[in-house]
mmCIF file with all atom_site columns, C-alpha atoms in Angstrom:
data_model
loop_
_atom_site.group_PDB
_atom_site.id
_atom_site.type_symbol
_atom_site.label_atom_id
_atom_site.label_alt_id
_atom_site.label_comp_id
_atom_site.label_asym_id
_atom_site.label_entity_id
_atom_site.label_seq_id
_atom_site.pdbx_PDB_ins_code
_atom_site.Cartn_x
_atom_site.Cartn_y
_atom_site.Cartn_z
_atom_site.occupancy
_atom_site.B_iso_or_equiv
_atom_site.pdbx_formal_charge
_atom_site.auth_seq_id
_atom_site.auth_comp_id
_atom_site.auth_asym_id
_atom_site.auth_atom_id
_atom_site.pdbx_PDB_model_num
ATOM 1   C CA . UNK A 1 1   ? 118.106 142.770 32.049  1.00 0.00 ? 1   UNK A CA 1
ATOM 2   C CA . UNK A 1 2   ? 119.254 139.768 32.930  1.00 0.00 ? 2   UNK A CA 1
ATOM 3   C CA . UNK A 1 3   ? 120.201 140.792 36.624  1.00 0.00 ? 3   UNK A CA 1
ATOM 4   C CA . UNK A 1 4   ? 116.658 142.530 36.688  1.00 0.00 ? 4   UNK A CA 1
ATOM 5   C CA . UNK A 1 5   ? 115.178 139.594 35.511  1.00 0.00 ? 5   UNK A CA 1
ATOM 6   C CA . UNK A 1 6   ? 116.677 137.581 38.691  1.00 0.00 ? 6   UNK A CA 1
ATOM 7   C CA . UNK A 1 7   ? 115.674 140.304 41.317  1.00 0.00 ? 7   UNK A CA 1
ATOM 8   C CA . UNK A 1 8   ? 111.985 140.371 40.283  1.00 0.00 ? 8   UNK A CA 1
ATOM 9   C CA . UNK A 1 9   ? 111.878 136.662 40.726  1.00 0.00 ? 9   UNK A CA 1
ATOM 10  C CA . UNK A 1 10  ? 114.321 136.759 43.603  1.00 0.00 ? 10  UNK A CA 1
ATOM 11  C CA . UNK A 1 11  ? 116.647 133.995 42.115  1.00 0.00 ? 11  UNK A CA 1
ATOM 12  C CA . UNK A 1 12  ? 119.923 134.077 43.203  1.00 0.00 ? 12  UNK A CA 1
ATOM 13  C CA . UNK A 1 13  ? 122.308 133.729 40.250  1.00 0.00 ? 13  UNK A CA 1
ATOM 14  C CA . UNK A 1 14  ? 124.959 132.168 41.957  1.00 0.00 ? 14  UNK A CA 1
ATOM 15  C CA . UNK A 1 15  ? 125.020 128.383 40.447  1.00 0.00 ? 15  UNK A CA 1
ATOM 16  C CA . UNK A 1 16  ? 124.720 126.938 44.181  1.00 0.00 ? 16  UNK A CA 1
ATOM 17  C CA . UNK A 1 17  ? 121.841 128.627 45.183  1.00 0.00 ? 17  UNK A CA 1
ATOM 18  C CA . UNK A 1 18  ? 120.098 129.130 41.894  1.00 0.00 ? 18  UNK A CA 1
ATOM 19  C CA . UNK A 1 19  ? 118.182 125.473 41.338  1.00 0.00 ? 19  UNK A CA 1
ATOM 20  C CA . UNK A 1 20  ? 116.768 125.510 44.724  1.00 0.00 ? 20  UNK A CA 1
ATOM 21  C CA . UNK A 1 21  ? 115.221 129.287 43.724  1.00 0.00 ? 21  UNK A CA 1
ATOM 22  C CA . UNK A 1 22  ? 114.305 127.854 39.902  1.00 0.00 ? 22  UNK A CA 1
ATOM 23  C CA . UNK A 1 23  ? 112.581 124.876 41.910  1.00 0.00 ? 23  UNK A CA 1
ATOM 24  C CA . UNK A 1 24  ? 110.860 127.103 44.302  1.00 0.00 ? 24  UNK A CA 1
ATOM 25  C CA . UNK A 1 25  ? 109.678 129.117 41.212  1.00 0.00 ? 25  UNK A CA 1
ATOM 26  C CA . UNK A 1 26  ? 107.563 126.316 40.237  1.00 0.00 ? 26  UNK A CA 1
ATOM 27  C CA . UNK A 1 27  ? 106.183 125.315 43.179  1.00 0.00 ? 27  UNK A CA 1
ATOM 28  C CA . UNK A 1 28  ? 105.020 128.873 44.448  1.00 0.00 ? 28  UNK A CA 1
ATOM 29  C CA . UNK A 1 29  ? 104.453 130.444 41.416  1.00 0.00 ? 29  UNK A CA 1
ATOM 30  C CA . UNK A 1 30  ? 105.540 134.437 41.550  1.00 0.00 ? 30  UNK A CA 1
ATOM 31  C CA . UNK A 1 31  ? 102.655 137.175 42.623  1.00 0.00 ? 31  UNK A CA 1
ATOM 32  C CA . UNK A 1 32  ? 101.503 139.012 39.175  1.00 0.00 ? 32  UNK A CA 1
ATOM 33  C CA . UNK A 1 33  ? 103.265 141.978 40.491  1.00 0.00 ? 33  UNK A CA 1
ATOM 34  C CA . UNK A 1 34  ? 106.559 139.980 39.647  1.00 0.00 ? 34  UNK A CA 1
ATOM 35  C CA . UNK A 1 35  ? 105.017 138.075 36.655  1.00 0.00 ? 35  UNK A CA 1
ATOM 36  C CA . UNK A 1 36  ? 104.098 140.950 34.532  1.00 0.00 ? 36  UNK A CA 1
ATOM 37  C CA . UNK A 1 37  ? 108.007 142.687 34.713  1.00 0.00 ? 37  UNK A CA 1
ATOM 38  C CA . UNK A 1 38  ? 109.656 139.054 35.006  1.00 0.00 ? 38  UNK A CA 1
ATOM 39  C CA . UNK A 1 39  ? 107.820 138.294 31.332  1.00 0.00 ? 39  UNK A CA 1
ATOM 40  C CA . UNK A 1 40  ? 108.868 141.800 30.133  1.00 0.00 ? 40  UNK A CA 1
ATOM 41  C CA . UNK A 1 41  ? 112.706 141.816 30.730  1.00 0.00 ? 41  UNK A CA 1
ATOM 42  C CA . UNK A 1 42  ? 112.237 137.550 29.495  1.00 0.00 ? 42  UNK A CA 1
ATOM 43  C CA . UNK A 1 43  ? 111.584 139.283 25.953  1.00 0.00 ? 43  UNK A CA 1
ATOM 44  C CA . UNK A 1 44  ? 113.621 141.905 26.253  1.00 0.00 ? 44  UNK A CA 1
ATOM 45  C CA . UNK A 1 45  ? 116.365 139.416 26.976  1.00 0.00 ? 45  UNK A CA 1
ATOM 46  C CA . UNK A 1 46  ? 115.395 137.531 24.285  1.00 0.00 ? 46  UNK A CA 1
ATOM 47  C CA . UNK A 1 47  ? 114.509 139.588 21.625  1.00 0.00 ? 47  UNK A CA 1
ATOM 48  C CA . UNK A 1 48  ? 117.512 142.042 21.826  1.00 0.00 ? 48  UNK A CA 1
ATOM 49  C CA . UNK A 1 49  ? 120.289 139.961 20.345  1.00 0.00 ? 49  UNK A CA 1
ATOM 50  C CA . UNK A 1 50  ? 117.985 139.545 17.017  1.00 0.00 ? 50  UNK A CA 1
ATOM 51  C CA . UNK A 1 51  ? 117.200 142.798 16.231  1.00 0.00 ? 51  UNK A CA 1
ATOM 52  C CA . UNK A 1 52  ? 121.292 144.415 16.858  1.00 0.00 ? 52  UNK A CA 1
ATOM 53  C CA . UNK A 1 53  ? 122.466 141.216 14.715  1.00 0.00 ? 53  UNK A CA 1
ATOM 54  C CA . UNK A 1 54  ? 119.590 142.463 12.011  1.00 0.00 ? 54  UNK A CA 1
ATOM 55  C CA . UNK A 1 55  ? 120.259 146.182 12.455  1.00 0.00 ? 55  UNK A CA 1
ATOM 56  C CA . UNK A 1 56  ? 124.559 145.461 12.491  1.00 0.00 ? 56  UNK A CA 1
ATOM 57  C CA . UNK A 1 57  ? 123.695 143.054 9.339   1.00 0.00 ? 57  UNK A CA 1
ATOM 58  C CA . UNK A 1 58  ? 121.789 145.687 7.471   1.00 0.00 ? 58  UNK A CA 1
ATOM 59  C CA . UNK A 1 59  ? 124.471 148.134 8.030   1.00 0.00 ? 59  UNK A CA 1
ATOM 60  C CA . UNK A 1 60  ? 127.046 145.912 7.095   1.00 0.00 ? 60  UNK A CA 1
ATOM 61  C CA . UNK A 1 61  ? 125.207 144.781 4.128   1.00 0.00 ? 61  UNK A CA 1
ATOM 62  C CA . UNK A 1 62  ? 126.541 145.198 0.366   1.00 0.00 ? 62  UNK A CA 1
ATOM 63  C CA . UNK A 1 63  ? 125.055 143.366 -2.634  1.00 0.00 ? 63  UNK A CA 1
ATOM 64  C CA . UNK A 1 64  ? 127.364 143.093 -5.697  1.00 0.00 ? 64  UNK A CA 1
ATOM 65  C CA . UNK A 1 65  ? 125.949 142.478 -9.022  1.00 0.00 ? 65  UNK A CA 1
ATOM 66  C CA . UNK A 1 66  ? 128.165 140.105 -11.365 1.00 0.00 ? 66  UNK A CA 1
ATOM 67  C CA . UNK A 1 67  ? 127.679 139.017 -14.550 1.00 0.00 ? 67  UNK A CA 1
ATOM 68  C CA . UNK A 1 68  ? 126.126 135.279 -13.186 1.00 0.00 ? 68  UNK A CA 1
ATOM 69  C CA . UNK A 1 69  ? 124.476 136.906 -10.596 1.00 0.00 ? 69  UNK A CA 1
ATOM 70  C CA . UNK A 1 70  ? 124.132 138.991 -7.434  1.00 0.00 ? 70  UNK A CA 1
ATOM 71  C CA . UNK A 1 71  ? 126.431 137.950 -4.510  1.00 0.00 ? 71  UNK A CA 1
ATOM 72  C CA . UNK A 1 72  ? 125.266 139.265 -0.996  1.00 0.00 ? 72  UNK A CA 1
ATOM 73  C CA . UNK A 1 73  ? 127.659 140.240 2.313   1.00 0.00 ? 73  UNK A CA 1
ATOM 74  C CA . UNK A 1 74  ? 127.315 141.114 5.479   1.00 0.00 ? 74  UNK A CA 1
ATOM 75  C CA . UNK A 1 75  ? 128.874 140.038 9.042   1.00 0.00 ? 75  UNK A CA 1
ATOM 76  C CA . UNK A 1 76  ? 130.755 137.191 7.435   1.00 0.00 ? 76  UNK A CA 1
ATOM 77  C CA . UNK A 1 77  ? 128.020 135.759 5.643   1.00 0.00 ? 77  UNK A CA 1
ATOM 78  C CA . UNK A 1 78  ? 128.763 135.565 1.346   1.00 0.00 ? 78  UNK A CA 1
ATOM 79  C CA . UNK A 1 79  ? 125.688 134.472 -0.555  1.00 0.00 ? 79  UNK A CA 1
ATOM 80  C CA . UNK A 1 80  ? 125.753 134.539 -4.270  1.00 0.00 ? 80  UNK A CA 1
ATOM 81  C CA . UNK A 1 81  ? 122.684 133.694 -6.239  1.00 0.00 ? 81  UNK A CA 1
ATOM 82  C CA . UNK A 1 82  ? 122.570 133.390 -10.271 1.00 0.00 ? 82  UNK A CA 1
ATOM 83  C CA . UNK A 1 83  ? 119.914 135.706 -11.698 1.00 0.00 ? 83  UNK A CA 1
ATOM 84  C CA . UNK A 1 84  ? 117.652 133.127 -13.002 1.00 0.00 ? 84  UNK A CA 1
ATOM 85  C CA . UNK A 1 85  ? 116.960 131.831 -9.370  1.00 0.00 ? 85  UNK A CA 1
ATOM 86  C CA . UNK A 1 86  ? 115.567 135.537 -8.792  1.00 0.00 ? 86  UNK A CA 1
ATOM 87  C CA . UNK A 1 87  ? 111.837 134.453 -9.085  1.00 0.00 ? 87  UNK A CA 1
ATOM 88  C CA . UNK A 1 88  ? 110.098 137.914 -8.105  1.00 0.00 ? 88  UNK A CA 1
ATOM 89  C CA . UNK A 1 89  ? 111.091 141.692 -6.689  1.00 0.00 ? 89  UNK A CA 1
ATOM 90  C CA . UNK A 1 90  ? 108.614 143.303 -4.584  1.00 0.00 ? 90  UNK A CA 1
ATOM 91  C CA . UNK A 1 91  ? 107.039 145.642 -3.943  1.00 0.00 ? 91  UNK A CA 1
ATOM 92  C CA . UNK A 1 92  ? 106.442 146.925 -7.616  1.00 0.00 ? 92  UNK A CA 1
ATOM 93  C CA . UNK A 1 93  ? 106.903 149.890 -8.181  1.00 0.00 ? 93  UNK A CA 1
ATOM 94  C CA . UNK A 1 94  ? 109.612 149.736 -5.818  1.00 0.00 ? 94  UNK A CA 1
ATOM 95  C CA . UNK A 1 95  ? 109.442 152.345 -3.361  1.00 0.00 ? 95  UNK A CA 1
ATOM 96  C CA . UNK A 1 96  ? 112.350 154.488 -1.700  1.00 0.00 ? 96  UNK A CA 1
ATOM 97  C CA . UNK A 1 97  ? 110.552 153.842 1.715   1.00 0.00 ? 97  UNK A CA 1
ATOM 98  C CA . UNK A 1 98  ? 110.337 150.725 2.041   1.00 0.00 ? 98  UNK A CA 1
ATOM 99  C CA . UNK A 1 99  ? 112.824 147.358 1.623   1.00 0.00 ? 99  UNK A CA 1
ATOM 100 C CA . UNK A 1 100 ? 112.805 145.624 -1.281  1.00 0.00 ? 100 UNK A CA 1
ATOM 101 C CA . UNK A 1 101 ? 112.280 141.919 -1.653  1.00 0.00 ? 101 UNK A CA 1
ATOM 102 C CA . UNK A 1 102 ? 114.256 139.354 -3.638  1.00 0.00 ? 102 UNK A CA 1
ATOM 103 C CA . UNK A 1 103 ? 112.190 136.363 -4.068  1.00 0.00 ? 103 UNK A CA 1
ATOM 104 C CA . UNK A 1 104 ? 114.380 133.438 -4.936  1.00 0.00 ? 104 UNK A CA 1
ATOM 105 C CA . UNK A 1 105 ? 113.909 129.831 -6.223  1.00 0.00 ? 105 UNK A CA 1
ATOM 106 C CA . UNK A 1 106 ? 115.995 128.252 -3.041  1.00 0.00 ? 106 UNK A CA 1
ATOM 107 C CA . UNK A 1 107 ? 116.393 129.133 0.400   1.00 0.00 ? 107 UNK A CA 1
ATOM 108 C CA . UNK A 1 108 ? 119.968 130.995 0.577   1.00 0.00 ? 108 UNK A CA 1
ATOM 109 C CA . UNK A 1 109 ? 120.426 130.392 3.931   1.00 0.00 ? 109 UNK A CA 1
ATOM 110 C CA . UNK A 1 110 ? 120.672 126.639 3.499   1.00 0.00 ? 110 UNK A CA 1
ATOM 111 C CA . UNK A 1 111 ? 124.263 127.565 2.402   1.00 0.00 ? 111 UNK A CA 1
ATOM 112 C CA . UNK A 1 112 ? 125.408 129.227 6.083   1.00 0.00 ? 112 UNK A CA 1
ATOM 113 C CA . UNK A 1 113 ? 126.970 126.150 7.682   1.00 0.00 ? 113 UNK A CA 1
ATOM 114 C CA . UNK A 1 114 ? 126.952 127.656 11.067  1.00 0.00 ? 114 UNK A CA 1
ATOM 115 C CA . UNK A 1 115 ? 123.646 127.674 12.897  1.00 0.00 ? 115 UNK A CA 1
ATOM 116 C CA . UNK A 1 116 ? 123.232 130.342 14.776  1.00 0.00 ? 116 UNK A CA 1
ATOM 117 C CA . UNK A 1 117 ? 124.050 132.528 11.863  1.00 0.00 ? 117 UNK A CA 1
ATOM 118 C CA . UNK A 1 118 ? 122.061 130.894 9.582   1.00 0.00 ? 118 UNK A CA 1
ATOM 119 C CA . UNK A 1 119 ? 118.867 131.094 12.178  1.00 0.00 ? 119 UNK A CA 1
ATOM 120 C CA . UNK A 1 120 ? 119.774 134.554 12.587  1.00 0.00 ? 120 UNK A CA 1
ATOM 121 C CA . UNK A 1 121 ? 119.851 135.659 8.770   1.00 0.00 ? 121 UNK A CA 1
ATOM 122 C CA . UNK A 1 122 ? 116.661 133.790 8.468   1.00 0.00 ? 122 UNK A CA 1
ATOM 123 C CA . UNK A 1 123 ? 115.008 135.823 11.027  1.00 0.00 ? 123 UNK A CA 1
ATOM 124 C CA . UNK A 1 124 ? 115.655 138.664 9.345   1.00 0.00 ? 124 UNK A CA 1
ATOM 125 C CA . UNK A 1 125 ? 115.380 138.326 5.232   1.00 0.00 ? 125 UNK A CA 1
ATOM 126 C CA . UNK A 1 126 ? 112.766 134.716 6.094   1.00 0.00 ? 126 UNK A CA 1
ATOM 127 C CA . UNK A 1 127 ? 112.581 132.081 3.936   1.00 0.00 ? 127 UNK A CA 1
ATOM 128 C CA . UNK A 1 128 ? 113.468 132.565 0.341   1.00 0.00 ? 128 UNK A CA 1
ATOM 129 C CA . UNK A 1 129 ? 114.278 135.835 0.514   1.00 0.00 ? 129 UNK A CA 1
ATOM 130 C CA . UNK A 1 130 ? 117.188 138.428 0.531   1.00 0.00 ? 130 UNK A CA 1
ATOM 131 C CA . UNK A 1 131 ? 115.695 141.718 1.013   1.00 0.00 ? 131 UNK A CA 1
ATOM 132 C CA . UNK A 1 132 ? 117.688 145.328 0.126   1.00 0.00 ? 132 UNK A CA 1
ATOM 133 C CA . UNK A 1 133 ? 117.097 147.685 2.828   1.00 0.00 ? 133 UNK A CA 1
ATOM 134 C CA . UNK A 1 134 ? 116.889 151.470 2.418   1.00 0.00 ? 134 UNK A CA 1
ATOM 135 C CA . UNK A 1 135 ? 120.015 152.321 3.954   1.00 0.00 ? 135 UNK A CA 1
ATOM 136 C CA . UNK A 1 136 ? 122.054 150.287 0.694   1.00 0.00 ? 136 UNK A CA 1
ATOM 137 C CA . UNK A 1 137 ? 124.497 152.596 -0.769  1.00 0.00 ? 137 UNK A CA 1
ATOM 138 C CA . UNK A 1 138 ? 123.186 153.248 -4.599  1.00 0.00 ? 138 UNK A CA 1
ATOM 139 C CA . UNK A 1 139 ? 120.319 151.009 -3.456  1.00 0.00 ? 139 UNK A CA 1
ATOM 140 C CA . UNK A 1 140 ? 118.418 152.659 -6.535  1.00 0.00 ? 140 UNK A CA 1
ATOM 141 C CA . UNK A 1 141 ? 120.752 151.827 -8.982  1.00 0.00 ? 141 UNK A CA 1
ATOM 142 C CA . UNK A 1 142 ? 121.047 148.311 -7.934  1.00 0.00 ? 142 UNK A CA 1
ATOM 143 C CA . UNK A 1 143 ? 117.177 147.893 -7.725  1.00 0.00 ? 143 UNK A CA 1
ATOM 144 C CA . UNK A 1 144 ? 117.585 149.293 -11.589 1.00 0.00 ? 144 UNK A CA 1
ATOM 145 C CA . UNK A 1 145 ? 120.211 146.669 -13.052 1.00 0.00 ? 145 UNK A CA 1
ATOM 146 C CA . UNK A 1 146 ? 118.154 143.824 -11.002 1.00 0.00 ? 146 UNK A CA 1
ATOM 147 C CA . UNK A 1 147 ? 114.838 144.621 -12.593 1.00 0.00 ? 147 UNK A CA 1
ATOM 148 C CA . UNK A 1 148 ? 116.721 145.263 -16.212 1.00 0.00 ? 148 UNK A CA 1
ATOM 149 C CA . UNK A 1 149 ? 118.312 142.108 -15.526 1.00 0.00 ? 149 UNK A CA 1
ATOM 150 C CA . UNK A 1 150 ? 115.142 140.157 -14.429 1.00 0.00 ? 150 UNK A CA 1
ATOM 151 C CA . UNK A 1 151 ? 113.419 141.214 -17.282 1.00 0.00 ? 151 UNK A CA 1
ATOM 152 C CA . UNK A 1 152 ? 116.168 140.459 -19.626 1.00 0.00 ? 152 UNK A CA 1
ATOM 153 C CA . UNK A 1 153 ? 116.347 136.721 -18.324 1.00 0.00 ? 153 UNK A CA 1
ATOM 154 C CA . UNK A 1 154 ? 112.680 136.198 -18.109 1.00 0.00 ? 154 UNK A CA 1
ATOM 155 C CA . UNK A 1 155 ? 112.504 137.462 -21.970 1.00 0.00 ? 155 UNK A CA 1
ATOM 156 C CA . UNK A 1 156 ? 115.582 134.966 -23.021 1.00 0.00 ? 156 UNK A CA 1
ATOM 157 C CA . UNK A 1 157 ? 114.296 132.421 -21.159 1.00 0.00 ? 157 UNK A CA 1
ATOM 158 C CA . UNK A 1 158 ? 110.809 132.739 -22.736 1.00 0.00 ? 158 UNK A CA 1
ATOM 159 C CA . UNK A 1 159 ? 112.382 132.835 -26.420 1.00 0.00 ? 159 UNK A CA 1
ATOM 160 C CA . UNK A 1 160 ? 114.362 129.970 -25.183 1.00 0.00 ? 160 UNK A CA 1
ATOM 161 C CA . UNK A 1 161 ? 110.868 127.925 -24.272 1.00 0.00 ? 161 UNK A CA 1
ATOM 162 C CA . UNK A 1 162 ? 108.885 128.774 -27.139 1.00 0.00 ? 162 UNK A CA 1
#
């Protein structure tokens, strides 16, 4: 895409020659027939790396329930959190179509010391959230122990506050 991306704007990619056609660029902006492909293969440059890293992080993806909590890893990435930072699950009643939600109390991502992967596992789960997609082996026994397990900490901790 890249090398597509350079034709339809006729820039040479050769670093010698390759300001003088970024300059000219700006000066004589391209004709729409080059505009309208140029600003296709610019998202299809950048959009591709996300979505393999989220598709190759979903596939990679296991979730391991402990006793403290649920720990979370894919691609290098280990994120444990304890159950009572689990604030919601959604959707309810979880569905076997669609992903499932883990709302949490902190960001986990805040954790991942190195940007780019941190940037890229927020694109994917967002803020807040680690979400269970439907490809997770057992995924409907996990979804089972985590709502058991909610509800179990939610009722202690209400005893607990009363």
């Amino acid at each position: 895409a890249i090398w597509s991306l350079a034709n339809t704007l006729q820039v040479r990619l050769h670093p010698a020659g390759m300001w003088a056609d970024v300059q000219r660029l700006f000066t004589q902006p391209p004709a729409i027939e080059q505009a309208v492909p140029a600003l296709f293969l610019l998202v299809v440059i950048v959009a591709t790396p996300p979505v393999i890293w989220n598709v190759m992080a979903e596939w990679d993806a296991t979730f391991v329930p402990t006793k403290d909590g649920l720990c979370y890893t894919t691609m290098g990435i280990r994120l444990c959190c304890q159950w009572n930072d689990i604030v919601n699950i959604q959707p309810t009643p979880v569905s076997a179509e669609e992903d499932v939600v883990l709302w949490l109390r902190y960001d986990p991502a805040s954790t991942i010391t190195h940007p780019l992967r941190r940037w890229l596992h927020r694109q994917y789960h967002g803020p807040n959230r680690l979400v269970i997609g439907t490809g997770i082996e057992r995924r409907a026994e996990l979804v089972a122990l985590i709502e058991q397990t909610l509800a179990a900490t939610r009722s202690s901790f209400a005893t607990t506050a009363a």
